[in-house]
């Protein structure tokens, strides 16, 4: 298997490098256009001005760049045609050249004469006024800084995003599906399930800038995630000099919490350094109540988790702008989260009249050590000023999780079988995941507002999960062969893509792409000798159209086909027990699921009047509970189910009710259907549901403000789970001082303590009710302070590059 992976990736890399770096890809005819920007009165150079090369007659921007310190600029390889040049800087009026023709000879544009604004300041403070929700052609953006998130973490921030919810185990659901790809600053987290949830809990909300919801990502994104992509953008200042933010806070619900963090940036122009350190102590709880009807008896279990976590999350890196064409970056990320958890469970058996006839009491102390670190190296080459660029990324990720547990089960009454009254088990688990990925992307303008993009990515995953169970016997601790398992998993994914985009006019643009992905994997259980191999190719088309007949109206529609591969833990054929009667077992024979996704949006003045989304999933993976009526065990196993569809309508945005009152509203209605055979019987479920979320900000005198926020989710369907309604109301206040640098926030989450997960499962012999409660009602107090340079020097602005580069440096 490993030798096969080696030869496959070598051949794939050779073919991709040959195609991407062939001479025709790097050659383009044209000539140069150059000039200089001068101050009209003194004739001194106007350095670092923004220069636009405008093509006539449609006034489209053919290229853009930043002038150097002497005010000079050079556009290379400009195609034949008619153009003019515009120069702008924040303290000068825009200067425009006379139209000129490019026919083949170099063009020297007469010096542009820029007039200084009479109201120009030596330093200008940048204060962006963004709405809570921004609708772009291919994504919906939640600007987190518009919310009062005092004491919240990054996972809780996601619950404010339209269409995003958390399930009973804190897994992220988007558009009603758990198959969503979560990225940080445009880069894969390479985590899912519990690992991802724990990592996001270690990130304070104060570190998050915005959340991008991308239902149909373009071909340059990984095809993973049938519901789409959620990209979490973390804060990063790009102004010159040193700046940063300091955050501290404390909270209390049922138990105490405390956290602190610092975000530091140091920009020297050619060098930019950044670091972020967050640490916290979280004492919390989780209570899960399950009621299972087995024949004529009722089994009621109450599981109580009491985890105490101390987390440290650190990011450090830098960027070196070697030349205006070359940028190199390096980023190191580390995360550790030791946790001590005491879990208690009381499972009581009731007869038909309702009398308690037996019970099992469990005590489970658990020590967990989680470590994760990753290294990213990146390079970008801006080949010329026409927009051609080549970028390269290499990532290495290592994740390790170890746990030591002791189970003591006390059997009473009718629960006693075979004179078993006391049972003791202990387990030792160790899971190590190594991931290496390399990616190359190339952008090539084709003229007449056409642009081609192509690229390649390969990733290699090695997962080694080893768990050992021992049972207490009269002779001491003995291995429990039925619960011990060692699982190995290797995976190689190779992908290539090509996309073409065309801007027909200011009103109409189009983009279409095709991505091909090859998946080669092998899963081996050393304990059972079960081996599962996969080797398949799949194609993933995508298309986007945006039309804006007027400035206030925007129509967009998109389509994509996507894939969801099983996460590594789901493939491990081992049973993890939460109590003596309840467990979770992996399935090494899981197949990938595929989806077709359509989306339409109509935006009027930045408000989403209508959004229509359709998602169809085939072979989607969902937990299926198998119940043994004799042993009373209920084991949940992920399985491929046949078909699920979701049709959604949404509307929302910012409503400026009054100058002092700003309201944000989001409404969504969905029709969800599930049609699949389950345990030999056909299961059909259909449910209409709706969600409402609203956030109101009231501006008061002396820099005070009050926020009221809440949401309501009606009963809904998620796979086989029939979810009940959920709602929450929050109240908060903020005070800014020290010229806006300092902010004190107070927030009470879930005032009436109503937020909880409630669901019902009913099929075959399974009749189960879930109710999961957590520390949703909390009072949090936080303090944030911005220090260092928060202003843009008029003479020292610098080019920050394209959106992809900004994602790369915003770590």
mmCIF file of C-alpha atoms in Angstrom, residues 144-152 160 205 695 697 705-709 730-734 744-749 780 782:
data_model
loop_
_atom_site.group_PDB
_atom_site.id
_atom_site.type_symbol
_atom_site.label_atom_id
_atom_site.label_comp_id
_atom_site.label_asym_id
_atom_site.label_seq_id
_atom_site.Cartn_x
_atom_site.Cartn_y
_atom_site.Cartn_z
ATOM 1 C CA UNK A 144 -18.217 38.973 14.232
ATOM 2 C CA UNK A 145 -16.990 42.333 15.537
ATOM 3 C CA UNK A 146 -20.551 43.649 15.215
ATOM 4 C CA UNK A 147 -21.706 41.171 17.872
ATOM 5 C CA UNK A 148 -21.272 41.205 21.631
ATOM 6 C CA UNK A 149 -19.317 37.969 22.051
ATOM 7 C CA UNK A 150 -17.950 38.594 25.547
ATOM 8 C CA UNK A 151 -16.815 35.298 27.019
ATOM 9 C CA UNK A 152 -17.797 33.267 23.951
ATOM 10 C CA UNK A 160 -24.749 33.137 15.243
ATOM 11 C CA UNK A 205 -14.430 34.897 20.107
ATOM 12 C CA UNK A 695 -29.610 40.934 17.042
ATOM 13 C CA UNK A 697 -27.762 47.077 19.087
ATOM 14 C CA UNK A 705 -24.296 50.323 24.002
ATOM 15 C CA UNK A 706 -26.772 47.547 24.794
ATOM 16 C CA UNK A 707 -27.294 44.365 22.772
ATOM 17 C CA UNK A 708 -30.265 42.021 22.770
ATOM 18 C CA UNK A 709 -29.983 38.847 20.709
ATOM 19 C CA UNK A 730 -29.055 36.877 25.362
ATOM 20 C CA UNK A 731 -28.532 40.311 26.909
ATOM 21 C CA UNK A 732 -25.303 42.317 26.904
ATOM 22 C CA UNK A 733 -23.736 45.722 27.257
ATOM 23 C CA UNK A 734 -20.482 47.414 26.197
ATOM 24 C CA UNK A 744 -15.478 46.382 28.632
ATOM 25 C CA UNK A 745 -18.255 43.897 27.810
ATOM 26 C CA UNK A 746 -20.793 42.197 30.030
ATOM 27 C CA UNK A 747 -23.035 39.480 28.668
ATOM 28 C CA UNK A 748 -25.638 37.086 30.049
ATOM 29 C CA UNK A 749 -26.133 34.103 27.747
ATOM 30 C CA UNK A 780 -19.303 36.703 31.214
ATOM 31 C CA UNK A 782 -14.352 40.663 29.414
#
